[in-house]
Coordinates of C-alpha atoms in Angstrom, one line a residue:
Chain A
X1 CA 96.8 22.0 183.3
X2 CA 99.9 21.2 184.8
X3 CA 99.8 18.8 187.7
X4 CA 101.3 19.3 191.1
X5 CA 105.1 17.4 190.7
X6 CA 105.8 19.6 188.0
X7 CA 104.6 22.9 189.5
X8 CA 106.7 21.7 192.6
X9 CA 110.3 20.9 190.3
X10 CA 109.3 24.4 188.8
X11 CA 108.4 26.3 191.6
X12 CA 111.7 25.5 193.1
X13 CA 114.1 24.3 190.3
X14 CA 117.4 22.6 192.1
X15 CA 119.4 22.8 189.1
X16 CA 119.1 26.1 188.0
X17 CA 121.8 28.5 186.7
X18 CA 124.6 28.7 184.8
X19 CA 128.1 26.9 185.7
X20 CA 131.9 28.2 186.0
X21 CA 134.3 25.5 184.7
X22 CA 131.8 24.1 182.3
X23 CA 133.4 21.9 179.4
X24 CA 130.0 21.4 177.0
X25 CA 127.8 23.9 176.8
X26 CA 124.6 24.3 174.0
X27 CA 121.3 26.0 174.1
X28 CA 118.5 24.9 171.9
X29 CA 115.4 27.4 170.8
X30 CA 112.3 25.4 170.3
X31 CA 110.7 25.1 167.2
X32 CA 106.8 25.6 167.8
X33 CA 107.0 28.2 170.9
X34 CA 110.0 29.6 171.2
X35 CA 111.2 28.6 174.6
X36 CA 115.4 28.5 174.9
X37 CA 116.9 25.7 177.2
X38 CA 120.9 26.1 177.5
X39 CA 122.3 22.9 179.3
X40 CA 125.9 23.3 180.8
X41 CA 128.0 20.3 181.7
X42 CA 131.6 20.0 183.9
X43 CA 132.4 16.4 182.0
X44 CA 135.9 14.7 183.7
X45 CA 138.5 12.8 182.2
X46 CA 136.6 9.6 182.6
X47 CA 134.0 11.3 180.4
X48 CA 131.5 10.9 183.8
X49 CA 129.4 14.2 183.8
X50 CA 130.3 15.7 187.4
X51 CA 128.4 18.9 187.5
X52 CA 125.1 19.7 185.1
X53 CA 123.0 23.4 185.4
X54 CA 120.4 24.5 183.2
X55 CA 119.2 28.0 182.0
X56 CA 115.6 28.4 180.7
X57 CA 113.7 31.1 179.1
X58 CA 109.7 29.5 178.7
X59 CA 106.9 28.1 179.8
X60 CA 106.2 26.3 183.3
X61 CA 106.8 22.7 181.5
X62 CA 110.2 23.8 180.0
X63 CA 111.7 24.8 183.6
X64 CA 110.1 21.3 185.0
X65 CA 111.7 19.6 182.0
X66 CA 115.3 21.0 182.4
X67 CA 115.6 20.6 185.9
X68 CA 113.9 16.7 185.6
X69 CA 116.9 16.4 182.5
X70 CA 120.0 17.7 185.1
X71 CA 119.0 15.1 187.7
X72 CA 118.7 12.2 185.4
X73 CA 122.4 12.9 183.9
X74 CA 124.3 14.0 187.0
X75 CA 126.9 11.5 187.7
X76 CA 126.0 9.2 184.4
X77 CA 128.9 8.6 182.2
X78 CA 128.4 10.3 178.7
X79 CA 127.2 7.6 177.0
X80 CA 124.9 6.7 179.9
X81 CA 123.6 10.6 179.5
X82 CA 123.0 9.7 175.7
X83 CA 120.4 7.2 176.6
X84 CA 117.9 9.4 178.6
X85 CA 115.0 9.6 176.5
X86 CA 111.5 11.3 176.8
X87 CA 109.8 8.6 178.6
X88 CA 112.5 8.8 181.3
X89 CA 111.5 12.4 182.2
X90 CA 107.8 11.6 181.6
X91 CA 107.9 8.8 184.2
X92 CA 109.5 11.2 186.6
X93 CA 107.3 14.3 186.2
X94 CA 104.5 12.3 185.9
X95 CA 102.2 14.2 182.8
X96 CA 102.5 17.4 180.7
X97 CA 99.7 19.2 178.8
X98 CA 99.5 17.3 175.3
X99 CA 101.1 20.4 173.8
X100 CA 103.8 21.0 175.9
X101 CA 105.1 17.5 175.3
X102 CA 107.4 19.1 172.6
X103 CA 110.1 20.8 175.3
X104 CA 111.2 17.6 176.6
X105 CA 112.6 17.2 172.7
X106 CA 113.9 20.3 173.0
X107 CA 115.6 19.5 175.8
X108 CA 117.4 16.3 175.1
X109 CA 118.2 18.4 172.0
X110 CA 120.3 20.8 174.2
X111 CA 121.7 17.8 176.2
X112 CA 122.6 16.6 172.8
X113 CA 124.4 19.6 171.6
X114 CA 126.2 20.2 175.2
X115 CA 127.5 16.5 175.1
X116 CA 128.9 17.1 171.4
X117 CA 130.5 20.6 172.2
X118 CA 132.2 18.6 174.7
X119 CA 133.9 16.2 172.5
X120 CA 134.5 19.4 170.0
X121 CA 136.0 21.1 172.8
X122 CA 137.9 18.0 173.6
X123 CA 139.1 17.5 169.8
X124 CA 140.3 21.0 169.9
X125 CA 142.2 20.0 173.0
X126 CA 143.7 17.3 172.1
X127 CA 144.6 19.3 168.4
X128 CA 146.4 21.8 170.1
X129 CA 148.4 19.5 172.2
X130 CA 149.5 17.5 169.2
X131 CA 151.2 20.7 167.8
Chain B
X1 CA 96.1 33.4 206.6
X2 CA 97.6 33.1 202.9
X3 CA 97.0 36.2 200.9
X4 CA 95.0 36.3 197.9
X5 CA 95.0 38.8 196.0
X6 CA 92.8 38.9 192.3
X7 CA 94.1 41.3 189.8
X8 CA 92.1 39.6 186.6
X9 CA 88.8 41.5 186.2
X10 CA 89.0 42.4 183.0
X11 CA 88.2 38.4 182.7
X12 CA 85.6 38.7 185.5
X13 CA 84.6 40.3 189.0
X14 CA 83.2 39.3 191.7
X15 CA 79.3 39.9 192.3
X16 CA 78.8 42.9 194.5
X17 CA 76.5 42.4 197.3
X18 CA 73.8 45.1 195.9
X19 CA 73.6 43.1 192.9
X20 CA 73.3 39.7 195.1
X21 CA 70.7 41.4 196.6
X22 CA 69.1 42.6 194.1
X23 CA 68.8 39.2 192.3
X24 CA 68.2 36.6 195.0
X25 CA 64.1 37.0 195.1
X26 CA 64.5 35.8 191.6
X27 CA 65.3 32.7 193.2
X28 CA 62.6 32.1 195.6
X29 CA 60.3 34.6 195.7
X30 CA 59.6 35.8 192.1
X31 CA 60.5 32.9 190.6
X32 CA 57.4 33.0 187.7
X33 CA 58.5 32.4 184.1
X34 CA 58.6 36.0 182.6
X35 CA 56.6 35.0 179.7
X36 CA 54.2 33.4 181.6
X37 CA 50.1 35.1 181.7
X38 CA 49.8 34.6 185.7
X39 CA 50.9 36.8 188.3
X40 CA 54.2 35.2 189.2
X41 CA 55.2 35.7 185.6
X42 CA 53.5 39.0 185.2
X43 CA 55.6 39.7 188.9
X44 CA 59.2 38.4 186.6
X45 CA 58.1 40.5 183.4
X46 CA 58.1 43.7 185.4
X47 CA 61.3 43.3 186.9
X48 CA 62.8 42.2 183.7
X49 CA 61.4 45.3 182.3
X50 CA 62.8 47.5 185.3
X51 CA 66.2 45.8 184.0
X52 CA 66.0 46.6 180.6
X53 CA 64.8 49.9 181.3
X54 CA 68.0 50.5 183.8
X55 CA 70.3 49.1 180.7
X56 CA 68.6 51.7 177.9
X57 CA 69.0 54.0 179.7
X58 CA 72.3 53.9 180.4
X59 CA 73.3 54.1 177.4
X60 CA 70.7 56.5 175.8
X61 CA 68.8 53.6 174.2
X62 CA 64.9 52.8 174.1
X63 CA 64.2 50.0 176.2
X64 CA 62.8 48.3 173.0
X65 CA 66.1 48.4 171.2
X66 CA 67.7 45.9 174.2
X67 CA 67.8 42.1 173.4
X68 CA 69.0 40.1 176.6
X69 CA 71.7 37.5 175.7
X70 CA 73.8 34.7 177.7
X71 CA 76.9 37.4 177.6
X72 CA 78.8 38.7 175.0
X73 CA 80.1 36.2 173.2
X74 CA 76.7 35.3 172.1
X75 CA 76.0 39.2 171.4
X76 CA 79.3 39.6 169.5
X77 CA 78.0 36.4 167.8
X78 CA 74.6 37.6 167.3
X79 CA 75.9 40.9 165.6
X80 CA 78.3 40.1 163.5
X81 CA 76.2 36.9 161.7
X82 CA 72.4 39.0 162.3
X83 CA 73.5 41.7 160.7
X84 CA 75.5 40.3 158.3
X85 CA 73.0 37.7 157.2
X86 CA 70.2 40.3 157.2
X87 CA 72.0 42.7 154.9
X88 CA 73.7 40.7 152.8
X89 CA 71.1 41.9 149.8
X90 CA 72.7 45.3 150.1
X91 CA 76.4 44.0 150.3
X92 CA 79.0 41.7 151.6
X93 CA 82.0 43.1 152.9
X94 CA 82.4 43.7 156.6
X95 CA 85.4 45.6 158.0
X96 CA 86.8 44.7 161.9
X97 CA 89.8 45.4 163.8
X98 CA 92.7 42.9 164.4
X99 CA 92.4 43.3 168.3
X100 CA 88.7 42.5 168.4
X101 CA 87.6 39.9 171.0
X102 CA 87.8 35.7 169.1
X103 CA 83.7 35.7 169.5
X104 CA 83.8 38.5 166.7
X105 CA 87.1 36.7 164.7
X106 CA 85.6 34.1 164.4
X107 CA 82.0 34.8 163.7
X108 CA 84.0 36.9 160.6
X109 CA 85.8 33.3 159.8
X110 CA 82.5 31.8 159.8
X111 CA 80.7 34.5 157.2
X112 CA 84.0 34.1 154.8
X113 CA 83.3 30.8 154.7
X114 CA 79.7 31.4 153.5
X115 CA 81.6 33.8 150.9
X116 CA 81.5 37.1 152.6
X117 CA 84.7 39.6 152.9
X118 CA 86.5 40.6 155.7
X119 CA 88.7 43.4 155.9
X120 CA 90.8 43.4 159.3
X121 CA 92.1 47.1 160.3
X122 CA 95.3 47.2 161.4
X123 CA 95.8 49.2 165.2
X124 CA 98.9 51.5 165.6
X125 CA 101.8 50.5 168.4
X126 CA 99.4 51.8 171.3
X127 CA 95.9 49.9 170.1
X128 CA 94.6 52.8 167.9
X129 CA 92.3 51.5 165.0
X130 CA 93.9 53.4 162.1
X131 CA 90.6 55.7 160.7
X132 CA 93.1 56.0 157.4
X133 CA 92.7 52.5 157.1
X134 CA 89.1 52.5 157.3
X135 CA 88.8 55.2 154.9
X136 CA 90.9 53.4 152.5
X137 CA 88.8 49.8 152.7
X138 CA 85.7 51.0 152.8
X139 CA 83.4 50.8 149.7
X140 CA 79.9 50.6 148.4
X141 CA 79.5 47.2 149.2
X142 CA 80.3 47.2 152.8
X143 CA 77.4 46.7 155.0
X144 CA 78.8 46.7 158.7
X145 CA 82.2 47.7 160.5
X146 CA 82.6 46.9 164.0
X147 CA 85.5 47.9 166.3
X148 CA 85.5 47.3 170.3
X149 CA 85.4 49.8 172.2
X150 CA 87.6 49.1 175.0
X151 CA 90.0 46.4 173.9
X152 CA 89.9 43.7 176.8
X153 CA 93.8 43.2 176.8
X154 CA 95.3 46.9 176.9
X155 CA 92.5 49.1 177.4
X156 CA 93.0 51.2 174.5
X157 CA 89.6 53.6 174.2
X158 CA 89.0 53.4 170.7
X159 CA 87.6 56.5 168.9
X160 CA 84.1 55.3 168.1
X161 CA 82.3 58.0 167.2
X162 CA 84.8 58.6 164.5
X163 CA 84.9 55.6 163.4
X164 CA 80.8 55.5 163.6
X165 CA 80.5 58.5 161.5
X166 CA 82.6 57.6 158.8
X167 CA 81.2 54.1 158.4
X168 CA 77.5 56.1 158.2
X169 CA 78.7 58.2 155.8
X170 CA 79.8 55.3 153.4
X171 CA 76.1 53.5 153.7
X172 CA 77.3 50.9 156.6
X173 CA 76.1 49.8 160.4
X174 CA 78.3 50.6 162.8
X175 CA 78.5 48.0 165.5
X176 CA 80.7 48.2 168.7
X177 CA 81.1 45.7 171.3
X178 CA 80.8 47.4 174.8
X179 CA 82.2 44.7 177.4
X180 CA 84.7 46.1 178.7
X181 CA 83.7 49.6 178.4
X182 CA 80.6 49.7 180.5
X183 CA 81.2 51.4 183.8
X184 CA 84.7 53.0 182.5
X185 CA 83.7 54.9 179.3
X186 CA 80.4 57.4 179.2
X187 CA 78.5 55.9 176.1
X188 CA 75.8 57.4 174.4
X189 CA 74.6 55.8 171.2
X190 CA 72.5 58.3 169.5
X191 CA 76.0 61.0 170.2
X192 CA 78.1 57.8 169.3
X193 CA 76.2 57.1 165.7
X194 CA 76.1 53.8 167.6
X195 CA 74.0 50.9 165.8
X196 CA 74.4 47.5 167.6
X197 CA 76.3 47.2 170.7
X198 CA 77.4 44.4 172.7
X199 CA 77.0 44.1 177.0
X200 CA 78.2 41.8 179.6
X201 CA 77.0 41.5 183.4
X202 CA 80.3 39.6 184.7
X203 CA 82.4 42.7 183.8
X204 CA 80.9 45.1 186.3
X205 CA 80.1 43.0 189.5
X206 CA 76.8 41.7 187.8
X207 CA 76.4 37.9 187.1
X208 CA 78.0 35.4 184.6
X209 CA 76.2 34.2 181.6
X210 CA 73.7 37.2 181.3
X211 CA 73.8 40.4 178.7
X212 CA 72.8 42.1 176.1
X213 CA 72.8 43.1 172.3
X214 CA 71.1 46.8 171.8
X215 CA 69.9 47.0 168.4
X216 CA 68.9 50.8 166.8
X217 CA 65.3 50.6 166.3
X218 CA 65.2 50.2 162.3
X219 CA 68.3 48.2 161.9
X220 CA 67.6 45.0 160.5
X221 CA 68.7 41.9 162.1
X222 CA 68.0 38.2 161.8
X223 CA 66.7 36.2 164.5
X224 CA 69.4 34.4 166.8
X225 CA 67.8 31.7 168.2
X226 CA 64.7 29.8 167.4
X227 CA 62.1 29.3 170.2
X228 CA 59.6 31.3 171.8
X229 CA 58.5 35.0 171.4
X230 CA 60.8 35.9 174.1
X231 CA 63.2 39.2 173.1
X232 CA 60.6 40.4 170.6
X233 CA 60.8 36.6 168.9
X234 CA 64.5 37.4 168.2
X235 CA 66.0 34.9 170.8
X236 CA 64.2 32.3 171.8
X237 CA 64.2 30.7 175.1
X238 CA 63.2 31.6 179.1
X239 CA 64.5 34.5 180.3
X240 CA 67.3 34.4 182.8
X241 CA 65.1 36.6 185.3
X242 CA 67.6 36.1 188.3
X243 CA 70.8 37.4 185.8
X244 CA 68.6 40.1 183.7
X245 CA 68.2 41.6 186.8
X246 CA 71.1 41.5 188.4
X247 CA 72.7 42.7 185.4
X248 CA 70.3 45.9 185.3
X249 CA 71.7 46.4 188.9
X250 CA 74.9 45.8 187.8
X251 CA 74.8 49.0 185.0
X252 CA 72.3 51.2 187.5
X253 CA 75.6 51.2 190.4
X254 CA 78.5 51.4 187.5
X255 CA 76.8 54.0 185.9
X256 CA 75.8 55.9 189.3
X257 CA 79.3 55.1 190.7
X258 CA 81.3 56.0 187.6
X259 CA 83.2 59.3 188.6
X260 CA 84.5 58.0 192.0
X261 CA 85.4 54.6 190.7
X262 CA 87.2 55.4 187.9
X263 CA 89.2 58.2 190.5
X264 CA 89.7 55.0 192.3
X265 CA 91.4 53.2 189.8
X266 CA 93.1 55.5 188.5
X267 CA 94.5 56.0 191.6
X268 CA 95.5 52.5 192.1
X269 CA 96.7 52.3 188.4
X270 CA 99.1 55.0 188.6
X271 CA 100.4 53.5 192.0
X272 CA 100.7 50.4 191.0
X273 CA 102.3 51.3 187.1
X274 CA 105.0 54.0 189.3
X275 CA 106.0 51.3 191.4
X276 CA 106.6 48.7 188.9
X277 CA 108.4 51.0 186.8
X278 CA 110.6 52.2 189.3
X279 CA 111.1 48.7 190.6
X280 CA 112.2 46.6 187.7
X281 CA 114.0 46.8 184.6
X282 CA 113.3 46.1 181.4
X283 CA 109.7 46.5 181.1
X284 CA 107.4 47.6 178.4
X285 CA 103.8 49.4 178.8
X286 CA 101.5 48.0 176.2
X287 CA 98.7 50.1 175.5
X288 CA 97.7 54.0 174.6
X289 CA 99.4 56.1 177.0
X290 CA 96.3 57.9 178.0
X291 CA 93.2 56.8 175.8
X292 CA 93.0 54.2 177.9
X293 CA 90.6 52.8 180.8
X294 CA 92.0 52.9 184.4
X295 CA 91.1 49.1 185.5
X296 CA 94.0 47.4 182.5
X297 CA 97.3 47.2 182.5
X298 CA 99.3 45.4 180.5
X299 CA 102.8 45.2 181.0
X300 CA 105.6 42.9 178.8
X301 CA 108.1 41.5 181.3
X302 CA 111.8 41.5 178.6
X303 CA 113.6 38.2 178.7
X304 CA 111.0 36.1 180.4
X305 CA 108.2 34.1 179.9
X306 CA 104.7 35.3 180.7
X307 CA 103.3 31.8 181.5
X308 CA 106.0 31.1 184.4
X309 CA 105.1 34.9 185.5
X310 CA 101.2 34.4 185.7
X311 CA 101.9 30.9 187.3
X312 CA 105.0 32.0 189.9
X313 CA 102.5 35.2 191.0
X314 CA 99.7 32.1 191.5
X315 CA 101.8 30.6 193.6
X316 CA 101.9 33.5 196.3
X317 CA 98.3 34.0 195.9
X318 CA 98.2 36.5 193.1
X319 CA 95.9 36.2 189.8
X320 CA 96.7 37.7 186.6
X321 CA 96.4 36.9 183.1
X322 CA 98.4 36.4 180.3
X323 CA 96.1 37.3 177.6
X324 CA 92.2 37.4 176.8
X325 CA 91.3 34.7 179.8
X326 CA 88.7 32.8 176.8
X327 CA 91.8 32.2 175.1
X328 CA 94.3 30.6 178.4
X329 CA 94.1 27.3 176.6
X330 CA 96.0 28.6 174.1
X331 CA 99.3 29.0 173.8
X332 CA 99.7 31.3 171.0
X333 CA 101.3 35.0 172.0
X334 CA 98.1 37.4 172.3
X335 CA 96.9 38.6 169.1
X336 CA 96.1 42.5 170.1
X337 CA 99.6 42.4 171.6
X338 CA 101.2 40.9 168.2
X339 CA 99.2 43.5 166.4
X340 CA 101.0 46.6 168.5
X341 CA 104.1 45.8 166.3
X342 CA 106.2 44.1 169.5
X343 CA 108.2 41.1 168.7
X344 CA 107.6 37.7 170.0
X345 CA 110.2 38.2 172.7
X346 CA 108.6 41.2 173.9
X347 CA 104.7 39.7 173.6
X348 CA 105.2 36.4 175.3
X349 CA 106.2 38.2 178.4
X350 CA 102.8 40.0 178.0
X351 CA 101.2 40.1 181.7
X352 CA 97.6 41.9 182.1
X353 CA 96.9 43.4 185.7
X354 CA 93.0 44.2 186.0
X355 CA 92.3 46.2 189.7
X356 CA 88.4 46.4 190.9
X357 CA 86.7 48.9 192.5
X358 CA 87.9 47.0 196.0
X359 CA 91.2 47.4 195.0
X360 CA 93.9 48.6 197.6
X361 CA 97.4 50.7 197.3
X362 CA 98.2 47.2 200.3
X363 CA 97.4 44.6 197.9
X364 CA 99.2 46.5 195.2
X365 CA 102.4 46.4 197.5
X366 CA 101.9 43.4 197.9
X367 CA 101.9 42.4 194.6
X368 CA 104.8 44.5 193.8
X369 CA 107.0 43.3 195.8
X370 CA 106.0 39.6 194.8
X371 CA 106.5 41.0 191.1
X372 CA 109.7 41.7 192.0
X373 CA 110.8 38.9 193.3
X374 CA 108.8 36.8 190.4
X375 CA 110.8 38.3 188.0
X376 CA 114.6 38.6 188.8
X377 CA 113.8 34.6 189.8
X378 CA 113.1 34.0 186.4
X379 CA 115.9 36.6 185.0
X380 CA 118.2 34.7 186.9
X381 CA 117.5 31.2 185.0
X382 CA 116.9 32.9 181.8
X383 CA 119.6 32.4 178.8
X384 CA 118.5 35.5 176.9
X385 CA 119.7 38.7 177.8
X386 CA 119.1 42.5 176.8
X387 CA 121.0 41.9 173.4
X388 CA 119.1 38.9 172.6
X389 CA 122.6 37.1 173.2
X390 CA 123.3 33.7 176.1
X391 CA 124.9 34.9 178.9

């Protein structure tokens, strides 16, 4: 059973939806049920992450989980966003069902992959400017 | 007033109030032990018998051939292993369906671990046990097949007597389990070729933890519980007076009330199913199109997740279910809707809607239009589209 702060984030999810402009994008399918999280972030040249959205296809817990993930890194500098682990989000939303625990992997695993396409993105960039 | 609005009895209905009525003298008034030599037991007996006679007889049974049980579960139970175990000299290979309800899974687990074999049928994209497949896998040795009737999570109306006939023919019991078919479906067990068959109160405005295994005079069966001589020494233990006879209400009104309530729901059904399907996109009907009963409908929502539905449509009031309700703890996608052939996309946005008699068109616009809303909510947050592709 899910407890009341995360049927609230999820119920009304702040940081939902996808983002124009957005510099690092990834989207992670998780392993045991399936769920998708795609994390979208507008990074700037000081490598502070300015806007975040999430999109989520999944279970009550996954929504909660995404959302809880966009506040923590709003604002934080990459390598600050890097940091956020699972007991972060945990201390936030309070519990989740024993099995459920797994989507908060999956979605520092999109944070993950958003924060490295950035940099690719940024490689490519800097690449094509070189030539 | 926040609206409410409960669209899950196929898990369970309320208690109407002639059954209420029916069973509260149980409580306080003839409250003897049934089994017990006095009047106020004597006063129980007879209306436990009045019960069992009302159950029998709907169904064409004897009144001798029904066995009150805690619900269906323990009949399902009771069938599978009873008959299995009191067979087993003749054979031990049992054929069931893949969609059958977890109490008769996993009483099947249980006998393969004592070295019996299972065959599991295979249903076809709308919930139709395949009788090819049954005539292929059945052989000398097999001693019982059993196939629901009504399958709890589409509503697919299995063709029993079929099925029945041919498992007579090959020298096996045919066992059925009724629960969700009582009160929809006309049954008939000496028609149906039926031999064991499994009854729940909770399912037709009767009480929770009360029903009953019917057992052809004849068939062999072991004992289920050890106790007393209640149920013919067969199942030990008090009788649940207060819940035997509300159930025996319970069968007397849905048998009496069958024609108008199923005109009722189909009524509601159809209105509800247009509405949806004219209202949203991308959803798929799982089920027979028309061997079905008219209180399930179960409906995969594309691109979404059926938890979030089922808990979104809470949230305004509405109760639904995402799969058999036994089975909410689990977070596997439904195994009848796996079995239709649909892809794990498709059956995790699985969503059964169960109307009741009290059903109204209001309540369905109501839910409707919270549907709607439920769903494009979720659409909009989803990654996935159509193609399978992030937007």
């Amino acid at each position: 059973m899910y407890n009341q702060k995360t049927l609230a984030i999820f119920k009304n999810p702040t940081n939902a939806g996808g983002l124009q402009g957005a510099n690092g994008v990834a989207k992670v399918v998780d392993k045991t049920f399936g769920d998708v999280i795609k994390i979208y972030l507008k990074v700037n040249d000081n490598e502070v992450i300015e806007q975040a959205r999430f999109k989520t296809m999944g279970s009550v817990a996954s929504i909660a989980v995404s959302n809880v993930l966009i506040d923590l890194i709003t604002n934080k500098s990459l390598e600050e966003a890097k940091q956020v682990s699972n007991d972060n989000i945990l201390e936030v939303i309070g519990s989740l069902p024993h099995e459920r625990l797994c989507e908060i992997e999956t979605a520092i695993d999109a944070l993950k992959g958003a924060v490295a396409d950035y940099y690719k993105r940024k490689e490519k960039e800097q690449k094509a400017q070189n030539n | 007033m926040d609206r409410k609005v409960y669209l899950d009895n196929a898990a369970t209905t309320y208690v109407s109030s002639e059954v209420l009525n029916e069973m509260m003298p149980c409580y306080n008034t003839i409250y003897g032990n049934s089994n017990s030599l006095h009047s106020f037991g004597r006063d129980a007996d007879a209306m436990v018998d009045r019960a069992r006679d009302k159950i029998s007889k709907s169904i064409n049974a004897n009144s001798s051939e029904i066995y009150f049980t805690s619900g269906g579960t323990e009949a399902n139970n009771w069938a599978i292993k009873g008959l299995a175990h009191a067979n087993a000299n003749k054979g031990k290979h049992i054929i069931v369906s893949k969609i059958e309800h977890d109490s008769i899974l996993e009483s099947c687990k249980e006998l393969e671990n004592e070295g019996f074999e299972v065959t599991y049928l295979n249903v076809d994209s709308e919930g139709l046990v395949s009788v090819a497949e049954l005539l292929h896998y059945i052989r000398k040795d097999t001693i019982l097949v059993s196939v629901m009737t009504v399958n709890n999570e589409i509503g697919t109306i299995q063709n029993i007597k079929t099925l029945a006939s041919i498992a007579h023919d090959n020298g096996a019991m045919f066992h059925t389990d009724a629960v969700q078919a009582i009160g929809h479906v006309q049954i008939d067990v000496k028609d149906m070729g039926i031999d064991a068959l499994s009854m729940s109160a909770h399912k037709i405005y009767g009480p929770k933890g009360v029903g009953a295994l019917y057992v052809r005079n004849g068939v062999h069966i072991n004992k289920f519980m050890q106790g007393g001589n209640q149920e013919k020494g067969k199942r030990g233990g008090t009788v649940n007076v207060p819940g035997v006879v509300g159930f025996g209400k319970a069968v007397e009104v849905a048998v009496r009330d069958i024609i108008p309530n199923n005109q009722k729901l189909k009524t509601i059904r159809d209105y509800f199913l247009r509405n949806v399907m004219e209202k949203i996109e991308y959803v798929k009907y799982n089920g027979h199109p028309y061997q079905k009963v008219n209180n399930i409908v179960n409906l995969s929502f594309e691109m979404i997740d059926g938890e979030s539905i089922l808990m979104l449509l809470d949230m305004e009031g509405i109760a639904v279910s995402t799969g058999a309700a036994c089975s909410s703890g689990s977070i596997e996608p439904s195994h009848v809707i796996r079995a239709l052939g649909v892809s794990e996309d498709v059956a995790r946005g699985a969503i059964r809607f169960s109307f009741a008699k009290s059903t109204t068109k209001d309540d369905i616009d109501y839910v409707v239009e919270t549907l709607v809303k439920v769903i494009a909510k979720l659409r909009a947050i989803s990654p996935i589209t159509k193609t399978g592709r992030a937007k």
